[in-house]
Short mmCIF file of C-alpha atoms in Angstrom, two decimals:
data_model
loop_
_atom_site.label_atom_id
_atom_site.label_comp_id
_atom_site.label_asym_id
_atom_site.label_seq_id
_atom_site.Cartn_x
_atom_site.Cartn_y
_atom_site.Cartn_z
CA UNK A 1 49.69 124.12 71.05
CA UNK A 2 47.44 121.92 73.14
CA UNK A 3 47.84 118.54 72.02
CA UNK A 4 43.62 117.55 72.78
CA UNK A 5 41.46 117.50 69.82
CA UNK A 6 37.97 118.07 69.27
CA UNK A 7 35.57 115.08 69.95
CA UNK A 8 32.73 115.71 67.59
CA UNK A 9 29.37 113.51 66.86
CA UNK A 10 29.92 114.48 62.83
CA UNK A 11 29.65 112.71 59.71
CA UNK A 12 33.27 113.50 59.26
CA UNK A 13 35.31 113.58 62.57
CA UNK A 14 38.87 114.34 61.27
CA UNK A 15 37.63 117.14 58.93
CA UNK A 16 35.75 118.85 62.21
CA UNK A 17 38.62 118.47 64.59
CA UNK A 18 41.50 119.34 62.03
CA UNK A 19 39.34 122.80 61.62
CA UNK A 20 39.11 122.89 65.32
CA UNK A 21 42.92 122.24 65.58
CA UNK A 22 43.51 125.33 62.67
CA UNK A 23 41.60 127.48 64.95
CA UNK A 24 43.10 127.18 68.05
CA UNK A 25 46.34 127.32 66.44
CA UNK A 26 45.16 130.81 65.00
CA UNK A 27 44.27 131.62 67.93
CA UNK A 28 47.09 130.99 70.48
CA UNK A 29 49.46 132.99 67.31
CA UNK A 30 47.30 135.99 66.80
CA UNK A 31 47.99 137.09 70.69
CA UNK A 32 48.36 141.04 70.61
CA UNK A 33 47.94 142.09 67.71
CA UNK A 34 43.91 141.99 65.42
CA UNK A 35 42.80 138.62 63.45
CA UNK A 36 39.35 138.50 62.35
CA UNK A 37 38.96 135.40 62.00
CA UNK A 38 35.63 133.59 60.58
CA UNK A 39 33.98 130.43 61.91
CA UNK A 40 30.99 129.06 59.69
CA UNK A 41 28.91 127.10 61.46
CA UNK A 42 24.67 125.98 61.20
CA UNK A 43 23.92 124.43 64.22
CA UNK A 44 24.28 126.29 67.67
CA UNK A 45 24.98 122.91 69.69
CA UNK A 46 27.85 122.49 68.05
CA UNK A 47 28.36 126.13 67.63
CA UNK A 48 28.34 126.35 71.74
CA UNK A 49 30.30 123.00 72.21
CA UNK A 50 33.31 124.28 70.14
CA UNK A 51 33.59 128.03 71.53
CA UNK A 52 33.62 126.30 74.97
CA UNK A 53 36.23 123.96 73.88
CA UNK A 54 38.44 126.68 72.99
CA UNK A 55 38.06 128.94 75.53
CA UNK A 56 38.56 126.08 77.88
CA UNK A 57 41.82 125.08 76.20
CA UNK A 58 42.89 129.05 76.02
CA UNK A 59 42.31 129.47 79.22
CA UNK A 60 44.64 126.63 81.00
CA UNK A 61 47.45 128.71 78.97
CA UNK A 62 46.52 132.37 80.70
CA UNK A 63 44.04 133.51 77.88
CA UNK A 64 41.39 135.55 78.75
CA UNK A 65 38.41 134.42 76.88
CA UNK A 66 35.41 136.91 75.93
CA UNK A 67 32.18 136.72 74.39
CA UNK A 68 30.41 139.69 72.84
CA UNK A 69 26.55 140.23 71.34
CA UNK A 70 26.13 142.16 67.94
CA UNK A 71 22.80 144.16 69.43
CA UNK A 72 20.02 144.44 67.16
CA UNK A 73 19.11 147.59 68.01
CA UNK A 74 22.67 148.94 66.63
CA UNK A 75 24.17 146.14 64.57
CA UNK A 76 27.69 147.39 64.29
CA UNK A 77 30.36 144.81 65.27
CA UNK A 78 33.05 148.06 65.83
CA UNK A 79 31.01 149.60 68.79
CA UNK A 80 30.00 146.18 70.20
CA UNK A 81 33.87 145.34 70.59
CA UNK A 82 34.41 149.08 71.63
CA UNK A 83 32.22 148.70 74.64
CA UNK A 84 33.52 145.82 75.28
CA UNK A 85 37.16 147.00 75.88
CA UNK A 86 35.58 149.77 78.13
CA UNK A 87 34.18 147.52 80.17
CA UNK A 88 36.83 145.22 80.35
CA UNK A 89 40.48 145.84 81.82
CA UNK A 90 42.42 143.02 80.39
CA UNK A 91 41.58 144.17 76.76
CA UNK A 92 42.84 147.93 77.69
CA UNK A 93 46.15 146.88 79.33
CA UNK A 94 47.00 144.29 76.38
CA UNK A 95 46.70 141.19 78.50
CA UNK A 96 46.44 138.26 76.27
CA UNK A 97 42.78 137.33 75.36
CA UNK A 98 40.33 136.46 72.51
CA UNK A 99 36.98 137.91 71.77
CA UNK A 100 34.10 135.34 70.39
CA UNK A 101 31.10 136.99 68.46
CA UNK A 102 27.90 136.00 67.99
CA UNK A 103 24.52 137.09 67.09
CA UNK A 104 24.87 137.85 63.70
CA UNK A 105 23.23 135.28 62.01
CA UNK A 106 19.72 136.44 64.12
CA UNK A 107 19.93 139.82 62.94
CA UNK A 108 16.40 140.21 60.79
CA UNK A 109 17.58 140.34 56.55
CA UNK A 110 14.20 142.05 56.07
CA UNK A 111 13.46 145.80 56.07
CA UNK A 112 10.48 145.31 57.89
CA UNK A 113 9.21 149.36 56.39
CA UNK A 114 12.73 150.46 57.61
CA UNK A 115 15.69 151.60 54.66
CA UNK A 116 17.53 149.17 55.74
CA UNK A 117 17.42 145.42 57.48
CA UNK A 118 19.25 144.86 60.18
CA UNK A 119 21.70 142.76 58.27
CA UNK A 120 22.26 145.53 55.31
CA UNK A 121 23.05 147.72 58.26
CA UNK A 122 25.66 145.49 59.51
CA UNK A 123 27.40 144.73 56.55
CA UNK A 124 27.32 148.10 55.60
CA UNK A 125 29.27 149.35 58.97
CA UNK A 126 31.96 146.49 58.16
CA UNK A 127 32.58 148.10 54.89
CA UNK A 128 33.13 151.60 55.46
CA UNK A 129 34.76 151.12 59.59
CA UNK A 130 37.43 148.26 58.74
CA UNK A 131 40.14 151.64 59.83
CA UNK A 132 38.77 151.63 62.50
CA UNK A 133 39.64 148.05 63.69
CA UNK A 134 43.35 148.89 64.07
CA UNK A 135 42.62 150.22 67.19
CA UNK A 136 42.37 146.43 68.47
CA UNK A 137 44.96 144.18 69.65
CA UNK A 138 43.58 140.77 69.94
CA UNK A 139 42.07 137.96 67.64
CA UNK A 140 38.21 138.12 66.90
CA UNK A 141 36.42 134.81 66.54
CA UNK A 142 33.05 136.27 64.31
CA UNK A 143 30.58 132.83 64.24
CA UNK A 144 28.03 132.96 61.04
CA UNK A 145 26.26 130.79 59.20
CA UNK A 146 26.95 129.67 55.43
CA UNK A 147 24.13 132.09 54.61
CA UNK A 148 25.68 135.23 56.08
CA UNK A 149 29.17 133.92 55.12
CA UNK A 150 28.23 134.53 51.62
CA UNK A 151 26.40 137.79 52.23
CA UNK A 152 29.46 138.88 53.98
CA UNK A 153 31.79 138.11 50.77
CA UNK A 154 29.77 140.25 48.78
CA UNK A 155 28.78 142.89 50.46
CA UNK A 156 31.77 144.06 53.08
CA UNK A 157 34.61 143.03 50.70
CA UNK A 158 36.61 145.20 51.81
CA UNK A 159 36.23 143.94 55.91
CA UNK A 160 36.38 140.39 53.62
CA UNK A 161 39.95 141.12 52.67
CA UNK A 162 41.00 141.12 55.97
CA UNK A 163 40.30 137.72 57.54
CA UNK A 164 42.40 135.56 58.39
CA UNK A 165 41.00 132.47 57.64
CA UNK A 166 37.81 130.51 57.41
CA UNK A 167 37.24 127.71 59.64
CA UNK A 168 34.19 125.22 58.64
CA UNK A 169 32.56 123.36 61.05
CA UNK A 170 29.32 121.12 60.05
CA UNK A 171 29.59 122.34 56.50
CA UNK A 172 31.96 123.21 53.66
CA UNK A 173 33.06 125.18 51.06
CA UNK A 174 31.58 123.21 48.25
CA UNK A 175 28.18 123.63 50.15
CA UNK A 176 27.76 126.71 49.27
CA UNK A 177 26.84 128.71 45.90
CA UNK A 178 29.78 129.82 44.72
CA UNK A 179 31.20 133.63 45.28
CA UNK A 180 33.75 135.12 43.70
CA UNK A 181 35.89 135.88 44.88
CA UNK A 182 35.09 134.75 48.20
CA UNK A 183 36.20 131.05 49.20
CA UNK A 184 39.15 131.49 49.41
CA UNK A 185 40.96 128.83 52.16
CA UNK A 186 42.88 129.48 54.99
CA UNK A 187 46.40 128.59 54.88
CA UNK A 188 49.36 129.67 57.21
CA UNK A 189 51.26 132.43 56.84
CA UNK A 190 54.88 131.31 57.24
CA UNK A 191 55.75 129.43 54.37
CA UNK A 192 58.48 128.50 51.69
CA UNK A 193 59.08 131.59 48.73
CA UNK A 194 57.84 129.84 45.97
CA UNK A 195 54.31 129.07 48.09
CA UNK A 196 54.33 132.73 49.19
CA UNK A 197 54.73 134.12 46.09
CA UNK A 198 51.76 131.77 44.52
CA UNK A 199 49.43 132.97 48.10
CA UNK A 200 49.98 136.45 46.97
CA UNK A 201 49.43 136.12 43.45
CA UNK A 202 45.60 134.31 44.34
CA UNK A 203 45.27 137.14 47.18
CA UNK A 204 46.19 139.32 44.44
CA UNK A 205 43.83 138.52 41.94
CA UNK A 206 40.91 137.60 44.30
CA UNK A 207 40.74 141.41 45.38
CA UNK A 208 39.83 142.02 41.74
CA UNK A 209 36.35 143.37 40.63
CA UNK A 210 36.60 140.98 37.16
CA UNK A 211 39.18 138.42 38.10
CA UNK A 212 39.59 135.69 35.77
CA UNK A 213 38.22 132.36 37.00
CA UNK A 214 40.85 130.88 34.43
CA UNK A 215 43.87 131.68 36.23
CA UNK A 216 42.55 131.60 39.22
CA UNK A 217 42.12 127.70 38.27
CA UNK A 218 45.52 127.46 37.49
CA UNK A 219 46.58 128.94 40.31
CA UNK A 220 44.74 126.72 42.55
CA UNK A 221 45.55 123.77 40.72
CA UNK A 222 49.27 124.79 41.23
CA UNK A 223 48.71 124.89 44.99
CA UNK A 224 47.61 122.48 45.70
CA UNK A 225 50.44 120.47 43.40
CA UNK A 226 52.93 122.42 45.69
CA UNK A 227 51.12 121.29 49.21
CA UNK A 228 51.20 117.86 47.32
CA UNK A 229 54.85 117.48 46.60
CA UNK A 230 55.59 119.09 50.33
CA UNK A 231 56.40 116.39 53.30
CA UNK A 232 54.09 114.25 53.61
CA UNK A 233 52.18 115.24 56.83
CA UNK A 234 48.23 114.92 57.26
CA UNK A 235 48.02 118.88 57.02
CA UNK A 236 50.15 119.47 53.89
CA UNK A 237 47.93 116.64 51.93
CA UNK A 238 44.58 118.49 53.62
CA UNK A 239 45.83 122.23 52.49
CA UNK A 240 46.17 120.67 48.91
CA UNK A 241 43.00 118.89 49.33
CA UNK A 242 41.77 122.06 49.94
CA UNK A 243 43.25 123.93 47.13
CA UNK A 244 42.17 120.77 44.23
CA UNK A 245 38.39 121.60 45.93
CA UNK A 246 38.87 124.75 45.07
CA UNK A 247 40.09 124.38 41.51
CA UNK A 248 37.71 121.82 40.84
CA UNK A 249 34.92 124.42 41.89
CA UNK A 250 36.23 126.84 39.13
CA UNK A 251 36.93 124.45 36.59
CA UNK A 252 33.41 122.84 36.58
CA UNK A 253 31.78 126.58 36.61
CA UNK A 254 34.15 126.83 32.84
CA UNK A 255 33.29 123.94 31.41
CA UNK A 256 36.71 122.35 31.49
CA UNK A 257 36.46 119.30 31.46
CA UNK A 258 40.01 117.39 30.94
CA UNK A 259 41.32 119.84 33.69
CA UNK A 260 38.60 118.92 35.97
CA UNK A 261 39.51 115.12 35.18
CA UNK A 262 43.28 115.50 36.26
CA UNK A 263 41.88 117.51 39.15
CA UNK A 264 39.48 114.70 40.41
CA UNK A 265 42.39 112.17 39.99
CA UNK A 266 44.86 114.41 42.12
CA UNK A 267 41.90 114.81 45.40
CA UNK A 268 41.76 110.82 44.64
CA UNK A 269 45.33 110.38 45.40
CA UNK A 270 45.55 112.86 48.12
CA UNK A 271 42.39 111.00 50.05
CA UNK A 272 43.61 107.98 49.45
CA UNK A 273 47.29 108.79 50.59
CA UNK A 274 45.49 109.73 53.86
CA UNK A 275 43.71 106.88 54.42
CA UNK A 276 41.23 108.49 56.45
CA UNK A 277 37.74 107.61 54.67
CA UNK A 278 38.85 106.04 51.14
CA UNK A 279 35.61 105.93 50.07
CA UNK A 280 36.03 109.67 49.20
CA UNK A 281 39.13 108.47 47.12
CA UNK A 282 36.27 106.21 45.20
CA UNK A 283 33.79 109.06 44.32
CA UNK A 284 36.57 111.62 43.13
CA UNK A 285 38.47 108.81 41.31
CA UNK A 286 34.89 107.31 39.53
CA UNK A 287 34.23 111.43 38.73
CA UNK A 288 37.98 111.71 37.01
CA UNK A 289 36.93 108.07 35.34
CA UNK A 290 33.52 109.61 33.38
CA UNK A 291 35.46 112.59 32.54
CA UNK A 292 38.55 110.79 31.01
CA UNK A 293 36.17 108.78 28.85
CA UNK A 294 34.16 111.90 27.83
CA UNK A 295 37.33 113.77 26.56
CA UNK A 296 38.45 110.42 25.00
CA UNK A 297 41.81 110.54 26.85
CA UNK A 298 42.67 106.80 27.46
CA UNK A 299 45.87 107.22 29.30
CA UNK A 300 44.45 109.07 32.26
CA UNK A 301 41.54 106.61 32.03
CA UNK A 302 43.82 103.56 32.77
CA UNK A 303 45.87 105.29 35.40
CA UNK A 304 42.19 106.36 37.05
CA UNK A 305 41.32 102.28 36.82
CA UNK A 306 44.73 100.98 38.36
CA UNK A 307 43.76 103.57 41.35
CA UNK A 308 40.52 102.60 41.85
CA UNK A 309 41.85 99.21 41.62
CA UNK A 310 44.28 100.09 44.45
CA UNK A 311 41.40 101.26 46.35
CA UNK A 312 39.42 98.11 46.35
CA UNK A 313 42.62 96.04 47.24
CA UNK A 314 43.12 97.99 50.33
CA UNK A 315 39.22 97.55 51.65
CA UNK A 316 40.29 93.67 50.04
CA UNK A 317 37.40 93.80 47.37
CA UNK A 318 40.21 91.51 45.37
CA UNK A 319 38.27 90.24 43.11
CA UNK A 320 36.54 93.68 41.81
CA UNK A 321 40.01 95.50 42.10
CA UNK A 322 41.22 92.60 39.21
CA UNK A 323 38.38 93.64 37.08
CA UNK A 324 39.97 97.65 37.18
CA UNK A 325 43.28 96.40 36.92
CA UNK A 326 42.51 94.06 34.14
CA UNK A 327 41.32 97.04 32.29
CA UNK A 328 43.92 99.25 33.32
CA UNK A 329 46.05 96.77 32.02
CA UNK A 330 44.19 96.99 28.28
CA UNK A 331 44.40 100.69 28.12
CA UNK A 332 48.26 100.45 29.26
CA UNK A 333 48.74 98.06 26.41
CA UNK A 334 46.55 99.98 23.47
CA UNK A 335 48.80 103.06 24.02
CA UNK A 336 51.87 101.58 24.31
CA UNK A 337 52.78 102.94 28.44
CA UNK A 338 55.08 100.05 29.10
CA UNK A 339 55.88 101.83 32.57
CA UNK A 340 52.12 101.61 33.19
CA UNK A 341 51.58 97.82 32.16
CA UNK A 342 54.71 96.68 34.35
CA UNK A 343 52.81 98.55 37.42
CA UNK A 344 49.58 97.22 36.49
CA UNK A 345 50.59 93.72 36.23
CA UNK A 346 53.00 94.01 39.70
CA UNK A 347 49.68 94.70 41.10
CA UNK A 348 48.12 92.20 39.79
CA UNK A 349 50.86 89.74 41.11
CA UNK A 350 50.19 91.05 44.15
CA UNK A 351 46.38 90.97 44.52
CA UNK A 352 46.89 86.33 43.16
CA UNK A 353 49.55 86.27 45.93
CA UNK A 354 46.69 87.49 48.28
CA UNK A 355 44.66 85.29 46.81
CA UNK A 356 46.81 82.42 47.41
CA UNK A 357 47.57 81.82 43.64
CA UNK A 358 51.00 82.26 43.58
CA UNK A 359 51.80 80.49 40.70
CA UNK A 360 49.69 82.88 38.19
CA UNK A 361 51.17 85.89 41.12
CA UNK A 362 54.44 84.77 39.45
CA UNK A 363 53.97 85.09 35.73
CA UNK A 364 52.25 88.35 36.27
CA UNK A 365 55.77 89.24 38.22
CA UNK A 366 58.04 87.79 35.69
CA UNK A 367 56.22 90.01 32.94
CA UNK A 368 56.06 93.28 34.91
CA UNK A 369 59.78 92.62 35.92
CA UNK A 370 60.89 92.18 31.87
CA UNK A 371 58.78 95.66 31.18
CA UNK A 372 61.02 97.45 34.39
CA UNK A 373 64.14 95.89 32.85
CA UNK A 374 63.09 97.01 28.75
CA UNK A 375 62.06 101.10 30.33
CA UNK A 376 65.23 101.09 32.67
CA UNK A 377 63.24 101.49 36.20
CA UNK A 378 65.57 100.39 38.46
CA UNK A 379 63.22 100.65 41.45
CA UNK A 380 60.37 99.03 39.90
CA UNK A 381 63.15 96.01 39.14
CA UNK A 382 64.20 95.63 42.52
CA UNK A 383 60.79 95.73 43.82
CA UNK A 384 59.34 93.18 41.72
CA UNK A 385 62.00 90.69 42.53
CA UNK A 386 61.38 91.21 45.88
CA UNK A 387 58.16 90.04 45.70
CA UNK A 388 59.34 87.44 43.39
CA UNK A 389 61.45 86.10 46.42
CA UNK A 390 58.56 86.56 48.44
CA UNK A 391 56.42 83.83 46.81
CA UNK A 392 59.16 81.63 45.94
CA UNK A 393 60.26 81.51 49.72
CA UNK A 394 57.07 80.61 50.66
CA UNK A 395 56.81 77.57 47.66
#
């Protein structure tokens, strides 16, 4: 793959160029054989600026690059890619190319006196042609807004089973009313058993009419605990991002409220593990915070504070991340996590060592280091007198 990346004027620059990076990565595998692929997309500047980013890119590697109009007059997307193979060689003789749609999202949704709108008409030729597809041999970039996107979901689910993937630029998932079974993220093919098996099992149960939002939950939840625990690279941590988003969106529409805490705490950790905007790491750690105290569950309350409190220490808001670890530290204490008070008060050591108090940094040590030694954590003993060392080298 090309190793440029997508220069974008957005409120969130990784999230728009690690969807541009998916898509060209789509892209360069899908050569000779069909991927519909689905870009979602609102504004046409930035619509335009990506396609001709791609096909730029494409293009330095031999990749014929095409761009095909859905015609109002005869809105099916089947006979606008038919003519277009007629008309071009390099499609007929399997020469490697891509073929970028538009127009869809001007089709007219009203009837206007006619049975159907322009838009029922196209939806309703990608449900009952998707057959006839097979007969191309190259990946299909379809641009639509969030609007259509949705439309699409539920009323060509059958053309809706076969994408293969959704790529978000300028919006996302969560921005959307929620489908079902329709947002379901893109994630590569070629991976481990026990994430293949868990792929086909939400594939499975996303193709049903009635499928249970419950499991589906789990699922998702179980995802993105797998993409989690996988090496840590920037795209393993934002597939699992994508999968907690996910089950988060489910679990709020049940009413589940100590699953949507853990959830919340989970995309904390994952944003703040990236490091790329941890103020998104705040406002999913403050929403697992109301939700601990609402179920009552004190334990993942205090764990929620000691994060938030690493939060603030990073941005070196030292004084406010004492306040969360202070009561962290409380909660640790009232139900009896030693584990979790030795952390706490390391931290805290460390945050009066930043502070140039080294002297209270060191009782705050020498109690988290007695807690390691009474629980048996080796690691957490070896660190702490580390950091013991520390301040007493520089006394």
């Amino acid at each position: 793959m090309m190793g440029n990346t997508l220069d974008l004027a957005t409120d969130n620059q990784y999230e728009e160029a690690y969807q541009y990076n998916r898509l060209l990565v789509a892209l360069e595998a899908s050569q000779g054989k069909l991927d519909l692929l689905i870009a979602v997309c609102e504004d046409r500047n930035l619509q335009a600026q990506i396609i001709e980013r791609y096909e730029q890119e494409l293009g330095q590697q031999g990749i014929r690059c095409l761009r095909v109009w859905v015609q109002a007059q005869d809105p099916s997307l089947r006979l606008a890619l038919e003519r277009l193979v007629a008309q071009e060689p390099a499609l007929q003789t399997g020469q490697a190319a891509v073929v970028t749609v538009q127009g869809i999202d001007s089709l007219i949704a009203v009837r206007l006196g006619e049975p159907q709108s322009q838009q029922e008409q196209f939806f309703g030729y990608l449900q009952w042609t998707r057959e006839a597809f097979r007969q191309f041999h190259f990946p299909v970039v379809v641009w639509v807004t969030g609007a259509v996107l949705t439309q699409l979901a539920e009323r060509s689910p059958d053309f809706w089973s076969w994408r293969g993937g959704v790529f978000w630029f300028g919006l996302r998932p969560e921005d959307l009313p929620p489908v079902m079974p329709t947002m379901t993220i893109a994630i590569p093919k070629i991976e481990p058993a026990e994430l293949q098996d868990l792929l086909q099992q939400i594939e499975d149960l996303e193709k049903q009419p009635e499928a249970n939002p419950a499991q589906l939950a789990s699922l998702f939840e179980k995802l993105g605990e797998l993409y989690a625990n996988r090496v840590k690279s920037g795209k393993d941590r934002q597939f699992a991002i994508q999968a907690y988003k996910r089950a988060i969106q489910l679990q709020t529409q049940l009413g589940k409220p100590a699953e949507l805490a853990r959830s919340w705490e989970r995309l904390g950790d994952l944003y703040f593990e990236l490091r790329d905007d941890v103020g998104l790491a705040t406002e999913a750690y403050n929403q697992a915070l109301q939700l601990y105290r609402e179920v009552g569950d004190r334990l993942g309350e205090a764990n929620t504070l000691r994060a938030i409190g690493d939060v603030l220490q990073f941005l070196k808001q030292s004084r406010e991340a004492l306040q969360r670890y202070d009561a962290a530290l409380a909660l640790f204490r009232d139900v009896g996590d030693r584990l979790g008070e030795a952390y706490t008060l390391q931290a805290i050591g460390d945050v009066l060592q930043f502070l140039d108090q080294r002297s209270e940094a060191l009782q705050r040590y020498d109690a988290a280091l007695a807690l390691y030694r009474e629980v048996g954590s080796r690691l957490g003993e070896a660190n702490t007198l580390r950091a013991i060392g520390d301040v007493l080298q520089f006394l």
